[in-house]
Amino acid sequence: ASTTDAEARVMKMANGGYNPAVNVQLATDTASRAIVGVEVSNQGSDSAGLSSPMRQQVEARTGGQVQEHLLDGGYLKMQDIEHAHDQGVALYVPPKPARNRLKRGHELEPKAADSEAVRAWKQRMRSAEGQEIYKERAASSETVNADLRTWRGLSRITVRGLAKARCIALWCALAYNLMHFAAHLVGA
């Protein structure tokens, strides 16, 4: 826990250091590049079961059902693959690299103990089509993140508390969506 913000947690930063921080999660529509989900947590790991609540938020906001969910590799959790499969959602998330160097590159090979959900995920991620679909994550999520950090002020959050940090993240997402779609309307 942080000594200055009881809701922040000390997390590892991109520069290798450790600072009090919060974790901002975004859901982006790959077709329109609209931000359709925003969450802020004090969990330092993305694999802390954050994908299912984000899908629920997106479905509540859009009134639609998420059918495909592209996730960063840090989100991989077998329980999430099982849960998404049960909901009829195809997850696209790369496998974690094998710790043993000799097994690297074989993470998606089916194993006898794999459940139906895990086998389907492995098959999907091994396929050329699955790999092409997964490329959309970087093309949408990473460009949106870069825009938010560079142009919308979502770099260092200087407020205390998760509710205030969530408000900042929502404002930044709103500014991004307004500017993004306004630019498309002007160009149309």
N, CA and C of each residue as an Amber inpcrd file, in Angstrom:
protein
   564
   0.8440000  -1.1860000   0.0000000   0.0000000   0.0000000   0.0000000
   0.8800000   1.2370000   0.0000000   0.3380000   2.2910000  -0.5480000
   1.0370000   3.5610000  -0.6110000   0.8730000   4.3140000   0.7100000
   1.8780000   5.0770000   1.0740000   1.7740000   5.8910000   2.2850000
   1.0000000   7.1760000   2.0240000   0.8070000   7.5520000   0.7510000
   0.0940000   8.7870000   0.4240000  -1.3170000   8.5440000  -0.0860000
  -1.6230000   7.3470000  -0.5380000  -2.9560000   7.0230000  -1.0500000
  -3.2790000   5.5930000  -0.6520000  -4.2180000   5.4470000   0.2570000
  -4.5500000   4.1100000   0.7790000  -5.0770000   3.1670000  -0.2880000
  -5.6310000   3.7040000  -1.3890000  -6.1860000   2.8460000  -2.4340000
  -5.1860000   2.5190000  -3.5390000  -4.0680000   3.2130000  -3.5880000
  -3.0230000   2.9120000  -4.5770000  -2.1740000   1.7530000  -4.0610000
  -1.4820000   1.1040000  -4.9570000  -0.5680000   0.0140000  -4.6010000
   0.7790000   0.2910000  -5.2530000   1.8260000  -0.1350000  -4.6130000
   3.1560000   0.0190000  -5.1950000   3.2650000  -1.0100000  -6.3170000
   3.5270000  -0.5010000  -7.5190000   3.5900000  -1.3580000  -8.7050000
   4.8930000  -1.1390000  -9.4430000   5.3040000  -2.1560000 -10.1740000
   6.4990000  -2.0430000 -11.0100000   6.1710000  -1.1670000 -12.2210000
   7.0500000  -0.2220000 -12.4880000   6.8420000   0.7210000 -13.5890000
   7.6460000   0.3030000 -14.8210000   7.3440000   0.9240000 -15.9350000
   8.0200000   0.6070000 -17.1980000   9.5180000   0.8860000 -17.1170000
   9.9250000   1.8280000 -16.2740000  11.3500000   2.1640000 -16.1490000
  12.1000000   1.2220000 -15.2090000  11.4080000   0.2040000 -14.6900000
  12.0400000  -0.7720000 -13.8050000  11.9060000  -0.4210000 -12.3340000
  11.4530000   0.7920000 -12.0220000  11.2850000   1.2080000 -10.6330000
   9.9290000   0.8090000 -10.0910000   9.6880000   1.1750000  -8.8300000
   8.4280000   0.8860000  -8.1560000   7.8640000   2.1740000  -7.5970000
   6.5850000   2.4330000  -7.8800000   5.9130000   3.6420000  -7.4140000
   4.4770000   3.3270000  -7.0360000   3.8720000   4.1570000  -6.1570000
   2.4360000   4.0050000  -5.9200000   1.7060000   4.2700000  -7.2310000
   0.7340000   3.4230000  -7.5640000   0.0690000   3.5610000  -8.8580000
  -1.3020000   2.9020000  -8.8270000  -2.0510000   3.1570000  -9.8900000
  -3.3010000   2.4580000 -10.1670000  -3.1690000   1.8920000 -11.5720000
  -4.0170000   0.9450000 -11.9020000  -3.9650000   0.2500000 -13.1760000
  -5.2080000   0.6400000 -13.9860000  -5.0050000   1.3270000 -15.1180000
  -6.1110000   1.7570000 -15.9650000  -6.3290000   0.7010000 -17.0460000
  -7.5710000   0.2300000 -17.1580000  -7.9480000  -0.7670000 -18.1580000
  -8.8910000  -0.1050000 -19.1540000  -8.6820000  -0.3710000 -20.4340000
  -9.5410000   0.1770000 -21.4840000 -10.0280000  -0.9340000 -22.3950000
 -11.2400000  -0.7840000 -22.8960000 -11.7560000  -1.6660000 -23.9370000
 -12.0100000  -0.7970000 -25.1570000 -11.4830000  -1.2320000 -26.2950000
 -11.5920000  -0.4640000 -27.5280000 -12.2430000  -1.3170000 -28.5950000
 -13.1890000  -0.7360000 -29.3200000 -13.7960000  -1.4080000 -30.4550000
 -12.7980000  -1.3660000 -31.6060000 -12.4480000  -2.5230000 -32.1620000
 -11.4160000  -2.5530000 -33.2060000 -11.8770000  -1.9130000 -34.5050000
 -13.1650000  -1.9560000 -34.7900000 -13.6530000  -1.3920000 -36.0570000
 -13.6600000   0.1370000 -36.0240000 -14.2020000   0.7150000 -34.9720000
 -14.3380000   2.1730000 -34.9150000 -13.2210000   2.8430000 -34.1210000
 -12.5140000   2.0610000 -33.3270000 -11.4920000   2.5430000 -32.3940000
 -12.0720000   3.4220000 -31.2920000 -13.3400000   3.2480000 -31.0130000
 -13.9720000   3.9550000 -29.8970000 -13.6160000   3.2510000 -28.5990000
 -13.4090000   4.0240000 -27.5610000 -13.2260000   3.4480000 -26.2300000
 -14.6150000   3.1420000 -25.7000000 -14.8730000   1.8710000 -25.4070000
 -16.2000000   1.4430000 -24.9730000 -16.2140000   0.9180000 -23.5420000
 -15.0700000   0.9020000 -22.8920000 -14.9950000   0.4600000 -21.5070000
 -13.8000000   1.0750000 -20.8150000 -13.9850000   1.4850000 -19.5620000
 -12.9120000   2.0880000 -18.7690000 -13.0220000   1.5620000 -17.3530000
 -11.9120000   1.1260000 -16.8070000 -11.8880000   0.7130000 -15.4060000
 -10.5330000   1.0600000 -14.8090000 -10.5350000   1.3440000 -13.5360000
  -9.3040000   1.6330000 -12.8000000  -9.2940000   0.7220000 -11.5820000
  -8.1910000   0.0220000 -11.3900000  -8.0790000  -0.8710000 -10.2380000
  -6.7300000  -0.6440000  -9.5600000  -6.5870000  -1.2380000  -8.4020000
  -5.2990000  -1.1720000  -7.7150000  -4.6060000  -2.5360000  -7.7590000
  -4.9640000  -3.3390000  -8.7500000  -4.3230000  -4.6360000  -8.9300000
  -3.1610000  -4.4670000  -9.9020000  -1.9920000  -4.8290000  -9.4700000
  -0.7950000  -4.6300000 -10.2740000  -0.6660000  -5.5890000 -11.4400000
  -1.4240000  -6.6700000 -11.4270000  -1.3340000  -7.6680000 -12.4860000
  -2.6080000  -7.6580000 -13.3130000  -2.4420000  -7.6740000 -14.6320000
  -3.6050000  -7.7400000 -15.5200000  -4.2940000  -9.0910000 -15.4300000
  -3.5870000 -10.1180000 -14.9780000  -4.1790000 -11.4600000 -14.9320000
  -4.9710000 -11.6910000 -13.6440000  -5.4530000 -10.6270000 -13.0490000
  -6.1980000 -10.7350000 -11.7930000  -7.7030000 -10.8250000 -12.0320000
  -8.1150000 -11.4390000 -13.1300000  -9.5320000 -11.6320000 -13.3970000
 -10.2590000 -10.3710000 -13.8290000  -9.5920000  -9.5010000 -14.5730000
 -10.1860000  -8.2240000 -14.9790000 -10.9200000  -8.2890000 -16.3140000
 -10.7590000  -9.3570000 -17.0870000 -11.3490000  -9.3910000 -18.4290000
 -12.8640000  -9.5790000 -18.4070000 -13.3730000 -10.4380000 -17.5610000
 -14.8150000 -10.6840000 -17.5190000 -15.5930000  -9.4540000 -17.0610000
 -15.1660000  -8.7630000 -15.9910000 -15.8890000  -7.5380000 -15.6190000
 -15.8590000  -6.4710000 -16.7180000 -14.7780000  -6.4070000 -17.4890000
 -14.7270000  -5.4280000 -18.5720000 -15.7340000  -5.7940000 -19.6600000
 -15.8500000  -7.0850000 -19.9900000 -16.8560000  -7.4990000 -20.9760000
 -18.2560000  -7.1310000 -20.4990000 -18.5320000  -7.3610000 -19.2220000
 -19.8460000  -7.0150000 -18.6660000 -20.0970000  -5.5140000 -18.7870000
 -19.0810000  -4.7120000 -18.5210000 -19.2310000  -3.2640000 -18.6300000
 -19.5200000  -2.8540000 -20.0740000 -18.7790000  -3.4330000 -21.0200000
 -18.9780000  -3.1050000 -22.4370000 -20.3810000  -3.5000000 -22.8790000
 -20.8350000  -4.6660000 -22.4640000 -22.1830000  -5.1130000 -22.8360000
 -23.2410000  -4.1960000 -22.2350000 -23.0500000  -3.7550000 -20.9910000
 -24.0030000  -2.8470000 -20.3550000 -24.0210000  -1.4910000 -21.0720000
 -22.8570000  -1.0020000 -21.4950000 -22.7830000   0.3030000 -22.1560000
 -23.3260000   0.2660000 -23.5820000 -23.0930000  -0.8310000 -24.2820000
 -23.4440000  -0.8730000 -25.7050000 -24.7760000  -1.5570000 -25.9720000
 -25.2460000  -2.3730000 -25.0370000 -26.4720000  -3.1210000 -25.2590000
 -26.2600000  -4.3290000 -26.1570000 -25.0260000  -4.5650000 -26.5750000
 -24.6990000  -5.7180000 -27.4140000 -23.9970000  -6.7950000 -26.6120000
 -23.6690000  -7.8810000 -27.2800000 -22.9410000  -8.9600000 -26.6230000
 -21.5530000  -9.0610000 -27.2430000 -20.5530000  -9.1280000 -26.3910000
 -19.1840000  -9.3050000 -26.8580000 -19.0580000 -10.7340000 -27.3750000
 -18.6320000 -10.8750000 -28.6250000 -18.4730000 -12.2050000 -29.2010000
 -17.0060000 -12.5820000 -29.3430000 -16.1480000 -11.5890000 -29.5540000
 -14.7030000 -11.8100000 -29.6290000 -14.0340000 -10.7790000 -28.7350000
 -13.0440000 -11.2330000 -27.9660000 -12.3580000 -10.3650000 -27.0130000
 -10.8580000 -10.5470000 -27.1980000 -10.1970000  -9.4940000 -27.6450000
  -8.7520000  -9.5130000 -27.8520000  -8.0890000  -8.9520000 -26.6120000
  -7.1600000  -9.7090000 -26.0330000  -6.5190000  -9.3210000 -24.7830000
  -5.0090000  -9.3400000 -24.9180000  -4.3650000  -8.4610000 -24.1900000
  -2.9180000  -8.4740000 -24.0670000  -2.5030000  -9.7770000 -23.3690000
  -1.3090000 -10.2490000 -23.6540000  -0.8260000 -11.4970000 -23.0740000
  -0.7990000 -11.5120000 -21.5540000  -0.7130000 -10.3400000 -20.9310000
  -0.6910000 -10.2760000 -19.4710000  -1.9930000 -10.7050000 -18.8260000
  -3.0630000 -10.7660000 -19.6000000  -4.3750000 -11.1310000 -19.0740000
  -4.6140000 -12.6260000 -19.0300000  -3.7250000 -13.4160000 -19.6180000
  -3.9870000 -14.8440000 -19.7530000  -4.1530000 -15.5180000 -18.3990000
  -5.3160000 -16.1050000 -18.2440000  -5.6510000 -16.8760000 -17.0590000
  -6.6000000 -17.9700000 -17.5270000  -6.2840000 -19.2100000 -17.2480000
  -7.0780000 -20.3230000 -17.7600000  -8.5370000 -20.2480000 -17.3110000
  -8.8000000 -19.7660000 -16.0870000 -10.1780000 -19.6290000 -15.6240000
 -10.9480000 -18.6450000 -16.5100000 -10.2600000 -17.5850000 -16.9890000
 -10.9120000 -16.6210000 -17.8770000 -11.2370000 -17.2510000 -19.2260000
 -10.3600000 -18.1240000 -19.7170000 -10.6290000 -18.8270000 -20.9760000
 -11.8620000 -19.7100000 -20.8100000 -11.9350000 -20.4170000 -19.6920000
 -13.0860000 -21.2840000 -19.4100000 -14.3700000 -20.4570000 -19.3120000
 -14.3150000 -19.3680000 -18.5620000 -15.4980000 -18.5340000 -18.3410000
 -15.9750000 -17.9120000 -19.6510000 -15.0580000 -17.3920000 -20.4510000
 -15.4260000 -16.7900000 -21.7370000 -16.0440000 -17.8410000 -22.6590000
 -15.4540000 -19.0350000 -22.6810000 -15.9800000 -20.1240000 -23.5110000
 -17.4160000 -20.4530000 -23.1140000 -17.6780000 -20.5120000 -21.8090000
 -19.0260000 -20.8070000 -21.3170000 -20.0290000 -19.7230000 -21.7290000
 -19.5380000 -18.4920000 -21.9070000 -20.4040000 -17.3740000 -22.3040000
 -20.5000000 -17.2320000 -23.8270000 -19.8120000 -18.0890000 -24.5690000
 -19.8360000 -18.0040000 -26.0260000 -18.9310000 -16.9160000 -26.5820000
 -17.9190000 -16.5200000 -25.8130000 -16.9830000 -15.4780000 -26.2280000
 -15.6740000 -16.1300000 -26.6520000 -15.2080000 -15.7830000 -27.8450000
 -13.9170000 -16.2860000 -28.3280000 -12.8260000 -15.3430000 -27.8530000
 -11.9560000 -15.8350000 -26.9670000 -10.8320000 -15.0230000 -26.4960000
  -9.6560000 -15.1720000 -27.4490000  -9.0180000 -14.0540000 -27.7190000
  -7.7820000 -14.0300000 -28.4970000  -6.7340000 -13.4260000 -27.5870000
  -5.9090000 -14.2700000 -27.0250000  -4.8550000 -13.8460000 -26.1100000
  -3.6710000 -14.7780000 -26.3160000  -2.4670000 -14.2280000 -26.4970000
  -1.3220000 -15.1010000 -26.7400000  -0.9340000 -15.8790000 -25.4820000
  -0.2960000 -17.0330000 -25.6630000   0.1250000 -17.8160000 -24.5030000
   1.3240000 -17.1610000 -23.8230000   1.4780000 -17.4660000 -22.5490000
   2.6780000 -17.0070000 -21.8500000   3.8450000 -17.8710000 -22.3310000
   5.0050000 -17.2670000 -22.5420000   6.1540000 -18.0630000 -22.9880000
   6.5170000 -19.1290000 -21.9550000   6.8740000 -20.3030000 -22.4300000
   7.2810000 -21.3880000 -21.5340000   8.5430000 -20.9770000 -20.7810000
   8.6140000 -21.3540000 -19.5320000   9.8100000 -21.0270000 -18.7310000
  11.0150000 -21.8240000 -19.2170000  10.7540000 -23.0310000 -19.6530000
  11.8160000 -23.8890000 -20.1620000  12.0900000 -23.4910000 -21.6220000
  13.3180000 -23.0860000 -21.9130000  13.6760000 -22.6330000 -23.2660000
  13.3690000 -23.6800000 -24.3240000  13.5170000 -24.9510000 -23.9860000
  13.2910000 -26.0180000 -24.9550000  11.8210000 -26.1650000 -25.3270000
  10.9260000 -25.6940000 -24.4620000   9.4930000 -25.8140000 -24.7220000
   8.9080000 -24.5530000 -25.3560000   9.7070000 -23.4970000 -25.4780000
   9.2050000 -22.2620000 -26.0910000   8.8320000 -22.5220000 -27.5370000
   7.7080000 -21.9420000 -27.9270000   7.1930000 -22.1580000 -29.2740000
   6.2210000 -23.3240000 -29.3520000   6.0800000 -24.0560000 -28.2380000
   5.1810000 -25.2190000 -28.2030000   4.0270000 -25.0030000 -27.2230000
   3.8370000 -23.7660000 -26.7680000   2.8270000 -23.4780000 -25.7510000
   1.4090000 -23.7730000 -26.2260000   1.1740000 -23.6970000 -27.5260000
  -0.1790000 -23.8940000 -28.0550000  -0.4360000 -25.3140000 -28.5440000
   0.4870000 -26.2190000 -28.3050000   0.2520000 -27.6130000 -28.6770000
  -0.7570000 -28.2210000 -27.7100000  -1.7540000 -28.9370000 -28.2380000
  -2.7830000 -29.5260000 -27.3680000  -2.1860000 -30.5790000 -26.4270000
  -2.7570000 -30.6320000 -25.2380000  -2.3560000 -31.6310000 -24.2410000
  -3.5930000 -32.4420000 -23.8710000  -3.3830000 -33.6520000 -23.4600000
  -4.5020000 -34.5390000 -23.1250000  -5.3560000 -33.9730000 -22.0000000
  -4.7500000 -33.2500000 -21.0640000  -5.4820000 -32.7160000 -19.9100000
  -6.2280000 -31.4200000 -20.2180000  -6.0530000 -30.8680000 -21.4230000
  -6.7270000 -29.6090000 -21.7790000  -8.2360000 -29.7910000 -21.8290000
  -8.9470000 -28.7990000 -21.3120000 -10.4060000 -28.7990000 -21.3990000
 -10.8190000 -28.4240000 -22.8230000 -12.1020000 -28.5340000 -23.1120000
 -12.6180000 -28.1580000 -24.4280000 -12.3430000 -26.6820000 -24.7050000
 -12.5110000 -25.8350000 -23.6830000 -12.2880000 -24.3930000 -23.8440000
 -10.8280000 -24.0890000 -24.1640000  -9.9180000 -24.7340000 -23.4740000
  -8.4870000 -24.5000000 -23.6950000  -8.0660000 -25.0320000 -25.0600000
  -8.5890000 -26.2030000 -25.4480000  -8.2780000 -26.7390000 -26.7810000
  -8.7610000 -25.7860000 -27.8710000  -9.9730000 -25.2490000 -27.7140000
 -10.5130000 -24.3140000 -28.7060000  -9.6690000 -23.0470000 -28.7740000
  -9.2460000 -22.5290000 -27.6180000  -8.3920000 -21.3350000 -27.5730000
  -7.0530000 -21.6070000 -28.2510000  -6.4310000 -22.7370000 -27.9560000
  -5.1440000 -23.0730000 -28.5700000  -5.2750000 -23.1890000 -30.0860000
  -6.3310000 -23.8530000 -30.5260000  -6.5460000 -24.0060000 -31.9630000
  -6.7600000 -22.6360000 -32.6150000  -7.5430000 -21.7860000 -31.9570000
  -7.8290000 -20.4490000 -32.4950000  -6.5400000 -19.6250000 -32.6090000
  -5.7040000 -19.6800000 -31.5780000  -4.4870000 -18.8660000 -31.5660000
  -3.3970000 -19.4320000 -32.4780000  -3.4560000 -20.7220000 -32.8040000
  -2.4950000 -21.3230000 -33.7400000  -2.8580000 -21.0240000 -35.1800000
  -4.1250000 -20.7690000 -35.4430000  -4.5840000 -20.6050000 -36.8260000
  -4.1100000 -19.2770000 -37.4040000  -3.9540000 -19.2550000 -38.7220000
  -3.5770000 -18.0220000 -39.4180000  -4.6540000 -16.9600000 -39.2270000
  -5.9190000 -17.3860000 -39.2640000  -7.0240000 -16.4400000 -39.0700000
  -6.9740000 -15.8290000 -37.6680000  -6.7200000 -16.6480000 -36.6650000
  -6.6320000 -16.1630000 -35.2850000  -5.4930000 -15.1820000 -35.1060000
  -4.3780000 -15.4610000 -35.7390000  -3.2350000 -14.5540000 -35.6420000
  -3.5190000 -13.2300000 -36.3380000  -4.2360000 -13.2660000 -37.4630000
  -4.6240000 -12.0260000 -38.1590000  -5.5930000 -11.2120000 -37.3050000
  -6.5480000 -11.8860000 -36.6790000  -7.5040000 -11.1890000 -35.8100000
  -6.7600000 -10.5580000 -34.6450000  -5.8150000 -11.2860000 -34.0580000
  -5.0960000 -10.7590000 -32.8940000  -4.2720000  -9.5130000 -33.2500000
  -3.8380000  -9.3990000 -34.4840000  -3.0780000  -8.2120000 -34.8900000
  -3.9030000  -6.9440000 -34.7370000  -5.2260000  -7.0560000 -34.7850000
  -6.0980000  -5.9020000 -34.6240000  -5.9650000  -5.2800000 -33.2410000
  -5.5830000  -6.0880000 -32.2370000  -5.4340000  -5.5630000 -30.8780000
  -4.3740000  -4.4790000 -30.8340000  -3.2200000  -4.7610000 -31.4000000
  -2.1490000  -3.7670000 -31.3860000  -2.5250000  -2.5390000 -32.2140000
  -3.1730000  -2.7680000 -33.3450000  -3.5390000  -1.6640000 -34.2280000
  -4.5850000  -0.7450000 -33.5940000  -5.3980000  -1.2700000 -32.6860000
  -6.4130000  -0.4130000 -32.0620000  -6.0030000  -0.0250000 -30.6420000
  -5.7840000  -0.9870000 -29.7800000  -5.5010000  -0.6890000 -28.3770000
  -4.2400000   0.1380000 -28.1830000  -3.1680000  -0.2450000 -28.8570000
  -1.9080000   0.4710000 -28.6440000  -1.9620000   1.8930000 -29.1850000
  -2.6400000   2.1000000 -30.3130000  -2.7350000   3.4670000 -30.8410000
  -3.6320000   4.3230000 -29.9530000  -4.6860000   3.7430000 -29.3970000
  -5.5540000   4.4840000 -28.4810000  -4.7810000   4.8410000 -27.2140000
  -4.0460000   3.8810000 -26.6560000  -3.2400000   4.1620000 -25.4650000
  -2.2280000   5.2660000 -25.7370000  -1.5760000   5.2090000 -26.8790000
  -0.5860000   6.2360000 -27.2230000  -1.2490000   7.6030000 -27.3460000
  -2.4150000   7.6600000 -27.9690000  -3.1380000   8.9280000 -28.1020000
  -3.5030000   9.4750000 -26.7270000  -4.0100000   8.6190000 -25.8560000
  -4.4010000   9.0690000 -24.5190000  -3.2060000   9.6170000 -23.7360000
  -2.0810000   8.9530000 -23.8460000  -0.8930000   9.4110000 -23.1100000
  -0.3010000  10.6770000 -23.7130000  -0.2890000  10.7570000 -25.0380000
   0.3620000  11.8720000 -25.7100000  -0.5070000  13.1160000 -25.7660000
  -1.7850000  12.9510000 -26.1070000  -2.6420000  14.1050000 -26.3890000
  -3.7560000  14.3450000 -25.3870000  -4.1640000  13.3630000 -24.6180000
  -5.3280000  13.5310000 -23.7420000  -4.9840000  13.5840000 -22.2580000
  -3.6970000  13.5610000 -21.9050000  -3.2790000  13.7540000 -20.5200000
  -3.3580000  12.5400000 -19.6170000  -3.4990000  11.3580000 -20.1760000
  -3.5900000  10.1650000 -19.3280000  -2.1950000   9.5500000 -19.1650000
  -1.3620000  10.2450000 -18.4370000  -0.0290000   9.7040000 -18.1740000
   0.1430000   9.5500000 -16.6690000   0.3250000  10.6260000 -15.9820000
   0.4460000  10.5650000 -14.5320000  -0.8580000  11.0760000 -13.9270000
  -1.4890000  10.2460000 -13.1190000  -2.7430000  10.6350000 -12.4800000
  -2.3950000  11.2220000 -11.1190000  -2.7490000  12.4750000 -10.9220000
  -2.3020000  13.1950000  -9.7200000  -3.3790000  13.3340000  -8.6500000
  -4.4350000  12.5560000  -8.7450000  -5.4730000  12.5740000  -7.7180000
  -5.3240000  11.3410000  -6.8370000  -5.9640000  11.3680000  -5.6880000
  -5.9150000  10.2260000  -4.7780000  -7.2600000   9.5170000  -4.7670000
  -7.2000000   8.1970000  -4.7050000  -8.4130000   7.3920000  -4.6090000
  -8.8260000   6.8430000  -5.9660000  -9.3730000   5.6270000  -5.9360000
  -9.7810000   4.9620000  -7.1710000 -10.9240000   5.6900000  -7.8670000
 -11.8700000   6.2300000  -7.1150000 -13.0060000   6.9210000  -7.7330000
 -12.5390000   8.1440000  -8.5120000 -11.6220000   8.9130000  -7.9520000
 -11.1230000  10.1050000  -8.6430000 -10.2600000   9.7100000  -9.8430000
  -9.4530000   8.6740000  -9.6780000  -8.6290000   8.2000000 -10.8010000
  -9.5220000   7.6930000 -11.9320000 -10.6160000   6.9970000 -11.5860000
 -11.5640000   6.5200000 -12.5940000 -12.2090000   7.7070000 -13.3130000
 -12.5060000   8.7560000 -12.5950000 -13.0930000   9.9590000 -13.1950000
 -12.1210000  10.5650000 -14.2120000 -10.8400000  10.6470000 -13.8710000
  -9.8290000  11.1680000 -14.8040000  -9.7620000  10.2860000 -16.0480000
  -9.7330000   8.9700000 -15.8500000  -9.6640000   8.0410000 -16.9850000
 -10.9060000   8.1750000 -17.8680000 -12.0690000   8.3280000 -17.2670000
 -13.3050000   8.5060000 -18.0470000 -13.2890000   9.8200000 -18.8240000
 -12.8020000  10.8930000 -18.2160000 -12.7010000  12.1790000 -18.9160000
 -11.7780000  12.0630000 -20.1140000 -10.6420000  11.3950000 -19.9140000
  -9.6900000  11.2160000 -21.0180000 -10.3050000  10.3880000 -22.1390000
 -11.0420000   9.3330000 -21.7760000 -11.7010000   8.4950000 -22.7880000
 -12.7690000   9.2970000 -23.5200000 -13.5220000  10.1180000 -22.8020000
 -14.5400000  10.9550000 -23.4280000 -13.8950000  11.9480000 -24.3980000
 -12.8010000  12.5870000 -23.9670000 -12.0940000  13.5340000 -24.8420000
 -11.5840000  12.8150000 -26.0890000 -11.0170000  11.6140000 -25.8910000
 -10.5240000  10.8470000 -27.0350000 -11.6650000  10.5490000 -28.0100000
 -12.7790000  10.0050000 -27.5030000 -13.8990000   9.6410000 -28.3770000
 -14.4540000  10.8570000 -29.1150000 -14.6180000  11.9670000 -28.4100000
 -15.1330000  13.1710000 -29.0590000 -14.2010000  13.6540000 -30.1630000
 -12.9150000  13.7330000 -29.8750000 -11.9500000  14.2130000 -30.8730000
 -11.8120000  13.2240000 -32.0250000 -11.8150000  11.9480000 -31.7170000
 -11.6640000  10.9120000 -32.7370000 -12.8260000  10.9520000 -33.7310000
 -14.0430000  11.0100000 -33.2240000 -15.1970000  10.9990000 -34.1070000
 -15.4390000  12.3530000 -34.7580000 -15.0810000  13.4200000 -34.0780000
 -15.1970000  14.7500000 -34.6970000 -14.2730000  14.8390000 -35.9090000
 -13.0750000  14.2870000 -35.7990000 -12.1360000  14.2920000 -36.9270000
 -12.6960000  13.5050000 -38.1050000 -13.3920000  12.4150000 -37.8260000
 -13.9890000  11.6180000 -38.8990000 -15.1820000  12.3310000 -39.5430000
 -15.9220000  13.0980000 -38.7490000 -17.0560000  13.8400000 -39.2910000
 -16.5880000  14.9920000 -40.1890000 -15.5260000  15.6710000 -39.7710000
 -14.9790000  16.7700000 -40.5500000 -14.4240000  16.2570000 -41.8730000
 -13.7780000  15.0780000 -41.8160000 -13.1940000  14.4950000 -43.0410000
 -14.2310000  13.8590000 -43.9450000 -15.4600000  13.6450000 -43.4580000
 -16.4810000  12.9570000 -44.2700000 -17.1550000  13.8440000 -45.2820000
